[in-house]
Amino acid sequence: MQAKDSNPPDGGYGWVVVVSAFMVMGLTAAILKTFGLFFVEIQQHFDELASTTSWITSITIAIFHLGAPVASSLCVRYTHRAVVITGGLLAFSGMALGFLGLNMVWMYATTGFLQGLGISFSWTPAISIVSHYFSKKRALANAIASAGESAFAFTFGPFFQWLISQYGWKGGLFIIGGIQLNICVCGVLMRPLASSCVLEAPPDKGASKIDKEDQSPVTHKTFNWMLVRRPEFVLYAIFGILAAMSFFVPPLFLVPLSYSMGIDESWTASLLSILAMVDFAGRLLCGWYANLHVTKTVHLLTMTITLISTSLMLLPLANDYLSLAIFTGFYGFFFGTTVAVHITVLADVVGMSDFDSALGLFMLIRSTGGFVGPPLAGLLVDMAGDYRAGFYMAGTTLVLSAGFLVTLDQLQQRKERGSQANTKPEKSTLPYPSFHLLKLQ
């Protein structure tokens, strides 16, 4: 008895899943990235402080990360398809109800909480199912899927501005919610691979009950919280915390830094476009290179993290628009390469049987870095009176995170050597060859 599609096909229908995940990344993470365009409009409508209005985005980011373990556990219990469809409906509800704009608390509950939960329930299973469909080409598939975030972010900026000018911020939210319903379509295309296999032949009448259970395509049905006891996962989670502390800082302080340098506002806006374009190129090129299997993925990730930290240390040295654009391009490119492979490294660390659980836990643990990083950088900026301090903090934090990747690699190599030593055939202790024993008998 064989299960249909029980092994990763590394192609075929898997590319349909990749395209669907590409769309989901654009309709979730890219919208979260460009939602700041609605910030001033919402603030002026309710006549609230900037700090009060910013809680909408803060709640969205918090629920996005906190909901990841829930989304992963639902994927384990049901299917990725069902969770993505649910996420699309939640995302639409958040935007559509936000259209009413009753008060600020209403905005927290709709475009904050519901939207964040919808993004979490869409993003998490979409990136997870791609890894299930691919093995040898996993890095390339993940890179293409994640590129949807930067590709859509590049186009959503001017599109959202046009929506606001034509229909107001409320009408813009409603239209974006309708567009997010396409997440449900993408979810329908994410055909379950292992959890809903069709049996090709009837079971053998003489097969025992144990044999039937062993042949079941469902290999795990519970969320594995015990991953926090595995040293490899803990090391990678610490890397995630430190990396997240820095990743949210450059986009936050890039525009203020350019203003402080006296760069014109029109030129400053182009920096964000440059960031999105080179990010997109970095993801695709790194995914292609990782697919060649020339370099171990954890080594590749360590190199990209080191290069990001170097570019962040050099970026504050810029003294005009051209040098700032060049260093911004370097940062964006290497950031894209990092995003392209970090999920693949997670799959290599824990194995595919625990990947869904690991992704949810990793997102939950990593969120602490995202929450701590920007305020810490802001504190350093206030103390130094210079936005460059934030970039130095981000670069230093990334250097520390690379140290944990090196430690993880050393631990994996030590375990591999131990495993190889244990599997070596033992030398025979018999005084004669076996055929001599036969003659003696």
Short mmCIF file of C-alpha atoms in Angstrom, two decimals:
data_model
loop_
_atom_site.label_atom_id
_atom_site.label_comp_id
_atom_site.label_asym_id
_atom_site.label_seq_id
_atom_site.Cartn_x
_atom_site.Cartn_y
_atom_site.Cartn_z
CA MET A 1 0.00 0.00 0.00
CA GLN A 2 1.46 3.36 -1.04
CA ALA A 3 0.38 6.85 -0.31
CA LYS A 4 0.09 9.23 -3.16
CA ASP A 5 2.47 12.21 -2.91
CA SER A 6 3.89 10.87 0.35
CA ASN A 7 7.36 12.19 -0.55
CA PRO A 8 8.29 15.79 -1.44
CA PRO A 9 7.97 15.99 -5.24
CA ASP A 10 10.57 18.82 -5.55
CA GLY A 11 8.65 20.29 -8.46
CA GLY A 12 5.47 19.60 -10.39
CA TYR A 13 2.46 20.87 -8.47
CA GLY A 14 4.86 22.20 -5.87
CA TRP A 15 5.50 25.23 -8.08
CA VAL A 16 1.78 26.06 -7.95
CA VAL A 17 2.11 26.05 -4.16
CA VAL A 18 5.16 28.34 -4.42
CA VAL A 19 3.27 30.85 -6.57
CA SER A 20 0.36 30.73 -4.11
CA ALA A 21 2.75 31.35 -1.21
CA PHE A 22 4.32 34.22 -3.20
CA MET A 23 0.89 35.83 -3.41
CA VAL A 24 0.16 35.23 0.28
CA MET A 25 3.46 36.88 1.28
CA GLY A 26 2.50 39.93 -0.77
CA LEU A 27 -1.05 40.12 0.60
CA THR A 28 0.10 39.85 4.23
CA ALA A 29 3.67 40.98 5.02
CA ALA A 30 3.79 43.60 2.24
CA ILE A 31 0.53 45.17 3.41
CA LEU A 32 1.89 45.27 6.96
CA LYS A 33 5.04 46.98 5.66
CA THR A 34 3.18 49.71 3.76
CA PHE A 35 0.30 50.26 6.21
CA GLY A 36 2.17 53.31 7.51
CA LEU A 37 0.70 55.26 4.57
CA PHE A 38 -2.65 55.20 6.43
CA PHE A 39 -1.02 56.39 9.67
CA VAL A 40 -1.38 60.15 9.23
CA GLU A 41 -4.89 59.84 7.77
CA ILE A 42 -6.15 57.80 10.74
CA GLN A 43 -4.36 60.05 13.23
CA GLN A 44 -5.93 63.21 11.79
CA HIS A 45 -9.41 61.63 11.55
CA PHE A 46 -9.50 60.70 15.25
CA ASP A 47 -7.34 63.66 16.35
CA GLU A 48 -5.09 61.39 18.39
CA LEU A 49 -1.42 61.44 19.31
CA ALA A 50 1.07 59.61 17.13
CA SER A 51 1.89 57.23 19.98
CA THR A 52 -1.81 56.34 20.36
CA THR A 53 -2.27 55.73 16.63
CA SER A 54 0.92 53.65 16.36
CA TRP A 55 -0.66 51.02 18.60
CA ILE A 56 -2.66 49.80 15.59
CA THR A 57 0.51 48.61 13.86
CA SER A 58 2.06 47.44 17.14
CA ILE A 59 -0.95 45.22 17.88
CA THR A 60 -0.86 43.83 14.33
CA ILE A 61 2.82 42.89 14.64
CA ALA A 62 2.32 41.43 18.12
CA ILE A 63 -0.63 39.23 17.12
CA PHE A 64 1.19 38.20 13.92
CA HIS A 65 4.01 36.71 16.01
CA LEU A 66 1.96 35.49 18.97
CA GLY A 67 -0.51 33.72 16.67
CA ALA A 68 2.21 31.75 14.87
CA PRO A 69 2.25 28.80 17.34
CA VAL A 70 -1.54 28.63 17.17
CA ALA A 71 -1.43 28.62 13.37
CA SER A 72 1.27 25.92 13.37
CA SER A 73 -0.65 23.71 15.79
CA LEU A 74 -3.78 24.04 13.65
CA CYS A 75 -1.73 23.04 10.59
CA VAL A 76 -0.61 19.92 12.46
CA ARG A 77 -4.16 19.14 13.60
CA TYR A 78 -5.94 19.97 10.32
CA THR A 79 -4.32 21.11 7.04
CA HIS A 80 -2.32 24.09 5.80
CA ARG A 81 -5.08 24.76 3.26
CA ALA A 82 -7.78 25.16 5.93
CA VAL A 83 -5.66 27.50 8.05
CA VAL A 84 -4.69 29.74 5.10
CA ILE A 85 -8.34 30.08 4.04
CA THR A 86 -9.27 30.98 7.63
CA GLY A 87 -6.48 33.54 7.67
CA GLY A 88 -7.75 35.15 4.48
CA LEU A 89 -11.24 35.51 5.94
CA LEU A 90 -9.85 37.01 9.15
CA ALA A 91 -7.67 39.49 7.24
CA PHE A 92 -10.64 40.58 5.13
CA SER A 93 -12.80 40.97 8.25
CA GLY A 94 -10.17 43.15 9.93
CA MET A 95 -9.99 45.59 7.01
CA ALA A 96 -13.70 45.51 6.17
CA LEU A 97 -14.73 46.22 9.77
CA GLY A 98 -12.01 48.85 10.07
CA PHE A 99 -13.83 50.63 7.22
CA LEU A 100 -16.49 51.62 9.77
CA GLY A 101 -13.91 53.62 11.76
CA LEU A 102 -16.05 53.94 14.90
CA ASN A 103 -13.23 54.92 17.30
CA MET A 104 -9.61 54.14 18.08
CA VAL A 105 -10.43 51.10 20.22
CA TRP A 106 -12.44 49.75 17.27
CA MET A 107 -9.37 50.19 15.05
CA TYR A 108 -7.25 48.30 17.58
CA ALA A 109 -9.71 45.39 17.50
CA THR A 110 -10.16 45.27 13.72
CA THR A 111 -7.16 46.48 11.70
CA GLY A 112 -4.98 45.61 14.71
CA PHE A 113 -6.09 42.32 16.25
CA LEU A 114 -8.14 40.70 13.46
CA GLN A 115 -5.71 41.77 10.74
CA GLY A 116 -2.74 40.51 12.76
CA LEU A 117 -4.44 37.16 13.37
CA GLY A 118 -5.33 36.89 9.68
CA ILE A 119 -1.74 37.60 8.65
CA SER A 120 -0.44 35.03 11.14
CA PHE A 121 -2.89 32.34 9.99
CA SER A 122 -1.98 33.02 6.34
CA TRP A 123 1.77 33.66 6.44
CA THR A 124 2.79 30.82 8.77
CA PRO A 125 1.16 27.87 6.93
CA ALA A 126 2.01 29.34 3.50
CA ILE A 127 5.75 29.43 4.21
CA SER A 128 5.52 26.05 5.96
CA ILE A 129 3.82 24.08 3.18
CA VAL A 130 6.48 25.18 0.67
CA SER A 131 9.12 23.42 2.77
CA HIS A 132 6.94 20.29 2.84
CA TYR A 133 6.70 20.23 -0.97
CA PHE A 134 10.45 20.62 -1.56
CA SER A 135 13.61 18.96 -0.33
CA LYS A 136 16.58 19.43 -2.70
CA LYS A 137 15.11 22.67 -4.09
CA ARG A 138 13.77 23.91 -0.75
CA ALA A 139 16.05 26.96 -0.55
CA LEU A 140 15.09 28.15 -4.03
CA ALA A 141 11.37 27.55 -3.41
CA ASN A 142 11.46 29.44 -0.10
CA ALA A 143 13.35 32.31 -1.73
CA ILE A 144 10.80 32.67 -4.53
CA ALA A 145 7.88 32.50 -2.09
CA SER A 146 9.39 35.07 0.29
CA ALA A 147 10.14 37.43 -2.62
CA GLY A 148 6.41 38.15 -2.81
CA GLU A 149 6.83 40.43 0.20
CA SER A 150 9.35 42.76 -1.48
CA ALA A 151 7.71 42.59 -4.92
CA PHE A 152 4.29 43.63 -3.59
CA ALA A 153 5.77 46.20 -1.20
CA PHE A 154 7.35 47.97 -4.18
CA THR A 155 3.97 48.33 -5.93
CA PHE A 156 1.72 48.81 -2.91
CA GLY A 157 3.27 52.17 -1.94
CA PRO A 158 2.00 54.21 -4.90
CA PHE A 159 -1.16 52.05 -5.15
CA PHE A 160 -2.19 52.73 -1.54
CA GLN A 161 -1.51 56.45 -2.00
CA TRP A 162 -3.82 56.44 -5.02
CA LEU A 163 -6.53 54.58 -3.09
CA ILE A 164 -6.41 57.12 -0.27
CA SER A 165 -6.58 60.06 -2.70
CA GLN A 166 -9.54 58.55 -4.59
CA TYR A 167 -11.60 56.84 -1.88
CA GLY A 168 -10.25 58.14 1.43
CA TRP A 169 -8.59 55.99 4.08
CA LYS A 170 -11.83 54.16 4.92
CA GLY A 171 -12.56 53.24 1.32
CA GLY A 172 -8.92 52.25 0.87
CA LEU A 173 -9.14 49.83 3.82
CA PHE A 174 -12.29 48.21 2.42
CA ILE A 175 -10.76 47.73 -1.05
CA ILE A 176 -7.57 46.27 0.44
CA GLY A 177 -9.70 43.87 2.48
CA GLY A 178 -11.41 42.73 -0.71
CA ILE A 179 -8.03 42.19 -2.35
CA GLN A 180 -6.96 40.09 0.66
CA LEU A 181 -9.81 37.68 -0.07
CA ASN A 182 -7.49 36.33 -2.76
CA ILE A 183 -5.60 34.70 0.11
CA CYS A 184 -8.49 32.23 0.28
CA VAL A 185 -8.01 31.40 -3.41
CA CYS A 186 -4.31 30.82 -2.77
CA GLY A 187 -5.23 28.60 0.18
CA VAL A 188 -7.49 26.44 -1.99
CA LEU A 189 -4.52 25.85 -4.34
CA MET A 190 -2.36 24.61 -1.45
CA ARG A 191 -3.21 20.95 -1.85
CA PRO A 192 -2.26 18.88 1.23
CA LEU A 193 0.75 16.70 0.56
CA ALA A 194 1.08 14.16 3.36
CA SER A 195 -1.81 14.73 5.73
CA SER A 196 -4.56 13.88 3.22
CA CYS A 197 -3.01 11.30 0.90
CA VAL A 198 -5.19 9.04 -1.22
CA LEU A 199 -4.42 5.35 -0.92
CA GLU A 200 -3.67 3.84 -4.29
CA ALA A 201 -4.36 0.20 -3.42
CA PRO A 202 -6.67 -1.53 -0.95
CA PRO A 203 -4.99 -2.86 2.18
CA ASP A 204 -3.78 -6.44 2.27
CA LYS A 205 -6.21 -8.65 4.14
CA GLY A 206 -3.34 -10.32 5.93
CA ALA A 207 -1.78 -7.06 7.06
CA SER A 208 -1.75 -6.54 10.78
CA LYS A 209 -3.12 -3.51 12.59
CA ILE A 210 0.41 -2.38 13.42
CA ASP A 211 1.41 -2.52 9.75
CA LYS A 212 -1.53 -0.30 8.79
CA GLU A 213 -0.56 2.26 11.43
CA ASP A 214 3.05 2.24 10.25
CA GLN A 215 1.92 2.88 6.68
CA SER A 216 -0.22 5.86 7.63
CA PRO A 217 0.93 9.03 5.84
CA VAL A 218 0.24 11.13 8.92
CA THR A 219 3.47 11.08 10.89
CA HIS A 220 2.64 13.62 13.60
CA LYS A 221 -0.57 14.92 15.09
CA THR A 222 0.48 17.05 18.05
CA PHE A 223 2.35 20.30 18.45
CA ASN A 224 5.85 19.57 19.77
CA TRP A 225 6.52 22.02 22.59
CA MET A 226 9.55 19.96 23.67
CA LEU A 227 11.66 21.54 20.95
CA VAL A 228 12.71 24.14 23.53
CA ARG A 229 14.78 21.36 25.16
CA ARG A 230 16.85 20.73 22.04
CA PRO A 231 20.15 22.68 22.13
CA GLU A 232 20.20 23.20 18.34
CA PHE A 233 16.77 24.81 18.33
CA VAL A 234 17.58 26.97 21.36
CA LEU A 235 20.74 28.28 19.69
CA TYR A 236 18.84 29.10 16.51
CA ALA A 237 16.04 30.77 18.49
CA ILE A 238 18.58 33.00 20.27
CA PHE A 239 19.98 33.92 16.87
CA GLY A 240 16.43 34.81 15.81
CA ILE A 241 15.94 37.10 18.82
CA LEU A 242 19.18 39.01 18.21
CA ALA A 243 18.57 39.24 14.45
CA ALA A 244 15.02 40.55 14.97
CA MET A 245 16.37 43.22 17.33
CA SER A 246 18.25 44.71 14.37
CA PHE A 247 16.02 43.95 11.38
CA PHE A 248 13.27 46.40 12.42
CA VAL A 249 15.69 49.26 13.10
CA PRO A 250 17.05 50.33 9.65
CA PRO A 251 13.62 50.85 7.98
CA LEU A 252 12.56 52.86 11.04
CA PHE A 253 15.52 55.27 11.08
CA LEU A 254 16.56 55.37 7.41
CA VAL A 255 14.22 58.21 6.45
CA PRO A 256 14.92 60.31 9.60
CA LEU A 257 18.68 59.82 9.03
CA SER A 258 18.38 61.10 5.47
CA TYR A 259 16.40 64.14 6.67
CA SER A 260 19.07 64.89 9.28
CA MET A 261 21.64 64.84 6.46
CA GLY A 262 19.65 67.51 4.60
CA ILE A 263 18.59 65.23 1.73
CA ASP A 264 15.49 66.38 -0.16
CA GLU A 265 12.22 64.60 0.63
CA SER A 266 11.71 63.43 -2.96
CA TRP A 267 15.13 61.75 -2.98
CA THR A 268 14.50 60.20 0.42
CA ALA A 269 11.41 58.38 -0.87
CA SER A 270 13.53 56.72 -3.55
CA LEU A 271 15.65 55.06 -0.85
CA LEU A 272 12.68 52.87 0.10
CA SER A 273 12.22 51.87 -3.54
CA ILE A 274 15.90 50.96 -3.80
CA LEU A 275 15.55 48.93 -0.61
CA ALA A 276 12.61 46.95 -2.03
CA MET A 277 14.27 46.27 -5.41
CA VAL A 278 17.60 45.01 -4.10
CA ASP A 279 15.80 43.01 -1.42
CA PHE A 280 13.87 41.21 -4.17
CA ALA A 281 17.06 40.54 -6.16
CA GLY A 282 18.89 39.29 -3.07
CA ARG A 283 16.20 36.74 -2.24
CA LEU A 284 16.12 35.24 -5.73
CA LEU A 285 19.90 35.15 -6.23
CA CYS A 286 20.56 33.63 -2.82
CA GLY A 287 17.83 31.04 -3.32
CA TRP A 288 19.35 30.09 -6.67
CA TYR A 289 22.83 29.80 -5.16
CA ALA A 290 21.63 27.79 -2.15
CA ASN A 291 19.87 25.42 -4.56
CA LEU A 292 23.28 24.53 -6.06
CA HIS A 293 24.26 23.03 -2.66
CA VAL A 294 27.78 24.41 -3.00
CA THR A 295 27.69 25.89 0.50
CA LYS A 296 25.99 24.52 3.60
CA THR A 297 22.91 26.63 4.34
CA VAL A 298 23.96 27.52 7.89
CA HIS A 299 27.35 28.67 6.53
CA LEU A 300 25.58 30.74 3.87
CA LEU A 301 23.33 32.33 6.52
CA THR A 302 26.36 33.14 8.70
CA MET A 303 28.02 34.88 5.76
CA THR A 304 24.95 36.95 4.88
CA ILE A 305 24.47 38.01 8.51
CA THR A 306 28.11 39.09 8.67
CA LEU A 307 27.72 41.11 5.46
CA ILE A 308 24.53 42.77 6.74
CA SER A 309 26.27 43.83 9.95
CA THR A 310 29.17 45.23 7.92
CA SER A 311 26.83 47.26 5.69
CA LEU A 312 24.98 48.61 8.76
CA MET A 313 28.27 49.70 10.34
CA LEU A 314 29.27 51.48 7.11
CA LEU A 315 25.87 53.08 6.39
CA PRO A 316 26.21 55.84 9.05
CA LEU A 317 29.47 56.92 7.37
CA ALA A 318 27.50 58.18 4.35
CA ASN A 319 27.65 61.95 3.91
CA ASP A 320 25.47 62.50 0.81
CA TYR A 321 22.59 60.89 -1.08
CA LEU A 322 24.76 58.78 -3.40
CA SER A 323 26.79 57.13 -0.64
CA LEU A 324 23.64 56.62 1.47
CA ALA A 325 21.87 54.99 -1.49
CA ILE A 326 24.85 52.66 -2.10
CA PHE A 327 25.04 51.50 1.52
CA THR A 328 21.24 51.17 1.64
CA GLY A 329 21.45 48.97 -1.45
CA PHE A 330 24.07 46.75 0.19
CA TYR A 331 21.93 46.40 3.32
CA GLY A 332 18.76 45.62 1.35
CA PHE A 333 20.49 43.03 -0.84
CA PHE A 334 22.04 41.12 2.05
CA PHE A 335 18.82 41.37 4.04
CA GLY A 336 17.06 39.67 1.13
CA THR A 337 19.66 36.90 1.03
CA THR A 338 19.15 36.29 4.75
CA VAL A 339 15.37 36.06 4.47
CA ALA A 340 15.77 33.66 1.55
CA VAL A 341 17.58 30.98 3.57
CA HIS A 342 16.75 31.40 7.26
CA ILE A 343 13.58 29.26 7.04
CA THR A 344 15.53 26.58 5.15
CA VAL A 345 18.13 26.52 7.93
CA LEU A 346 15.35 26.07 10.50
CA ALA A 347 14.08 23.02 8.55
CA ASP A 348 17.62 21.60 8.48
CA VAL A 349 18.01 22.12 12.23
CA VAL A 350 14.81 20.40 13.40
CA GLY A 351 13.84 18.13 10.49
CA MET A 352 10.58 18.18 8.57
CA SER A 353 8.65 16.07 11.09
CA ASP A 354 8.88 18.91 13.64
CA PHE A 355 9.07 21.82 11.21
CA ASP A 356 5.52 23.12 11.70
CA SER A 357 5.97 23.19 15.47
CA ALA A 358 9.44 24.73 15.15
CA LEU A 359 8.23 27.52 12.84
CA GLY A 360 5.50 28.55 15.28
CA LEU A 361 7.82 28.48 18.29
CA PHE A 362 10.57 30.30 16.39
CA MET A 363 8.20 33.11 15.40
CA LEU A 364 6.93 33.39 19.00
CA ILE A 365 10.42 33.52 20.52
CA ARG A 366 11.76 35.84 17.81
CA SER A 367 9.00 38.36 18.51
CA THR A 368 10.73 39.41 21.74
CA GLY A 369 13.63 40.75 19.67
CA GLY A 370 11.26 42.67 17.42
CA PHE A 371 9.62 44.31 20.43
CA VAL A 372 12.85 45.17 22.26
CA GLY A 373 15.00 46.27 19.29
CA PRO A 374 13.29 49.49 18.10
CA PRO A 375 12.76 50.98 21.61
CA LEU A 376 16.38 50.18 22.55
CA ALA A 377 17.64 51.78 19.35
CA GLY A 378 15.39 54.79 19.99
CA LEU A 379 16.83 55.13 23.49
CA LEU A 380 20.39 55.11 22.11
CA VAL A 381 19.41 57.68 19.47
CA ASP A 382 17.96 59.96 22.16
CA MET A 383 21.08 59.60 24.32
CA ALA A 384 23.48 60.24 21.43
CA GLY A 385 21.32 62.82 19.68
CA ASP A 386 22.13 61.13 16.37
CA TYR A 387 20.21 58.58 14.30
CA ARG A 388 23.50 56.85 13.44
CA ALA A 389 23.54 55.29 16.91
CA GLY A 390 20.59 53.09 15.96
CA PHE A 391 22.46 51.63 13.00
CA TYR A 392 25.55 50.92 15.09
CA MET A 393 23.35 49.09 17.62
CA ALA A 394 21.74 47.02 14.85
CA GLY A 395 25.11 46.08 13.36
CA THR A 396 26.53 45.06 16.74
CA THR A 397 23.50 42.92 17.53
CA LEU A 398 23.86 41.08 14.22
CA VAL A 399 27.51 40.33 14.94
CA LEU A 400 26.43 38.70 18.21
CA SER A 401 23.73 36.69 16.40
CA ALA A 402 26.35 35.35 13.95
CA GLY A 403 28.25 33.94 16.94
CA PHE A 404 25.28 31.73 17.83
CA LEU A 405 25.14 30.44 14.24
CA VAL A 406 28.81 29.47 14.47
CA THR A 407 28.13 27.67 17.77
CA LEU A 408 25.15 25.87 16.20
CA ASP A 409 27.30 24.72 13.28
CA GLN A 410 30.00 23.41 15.63
CA LEU A 411 27.40 21.49 17.63
CA GLN A 412 25.94 19.92 14.48
CA GLN A 413 29.38 18.92 13.20
CA ARG A 414 30.25 17.33 16.55
CA LYS A 415 27.03 15.30 16.47
CA GLU A 416 27.67 14.23 12.89
CA ARG A 417 31.17 13.01 13.78
CA GLY A 418 29.79 11.11 16.75
CA SER A 419 27.10 9.54 14.59
CA GLN A 420 29.64 8.47 11.97
CA ALA A 421 31.89 6.96 14.65
CA ASN A 422 29.01 4.92 16.05
CA THR A 423 27.99 3.56 12.65
CA LYS A 424 31.47 2.28 11.66
CA PRO A 425 31.52 -1.55 11.39
CA GLU A 426 33.26 -3.18 14.30
CA LYS A 427 36.33 -5.31 13.56
CA SER A 428 35.83 -9.04 13.95
CA THR A 429 37.26 -10.52 17.18
CA LEU A 430 37.21 -14.11 15.90
CA PRO A 431 40.65 -15.76 15.66
CA TYR A 432 39.82 -17.34 12.29
CA PRO A 433 37.93 -16.35 9.17
CA SER A 434 34.41 -17.72 8.94
CA PHE A 435 35.27 -20.34 6.31
CA HIS A 436 37.82 -21.87 8.72
CA LEU A 437 35.05 -22.36 11.24
CA LEU A 438 33.03 -24.17 8.62
CA LYS A 439 35.90 -26.58 7.96
CA LEU A 440 36.36 -27.21 11.68
CA GLN A 441 32.71 -28.09 11.96
#
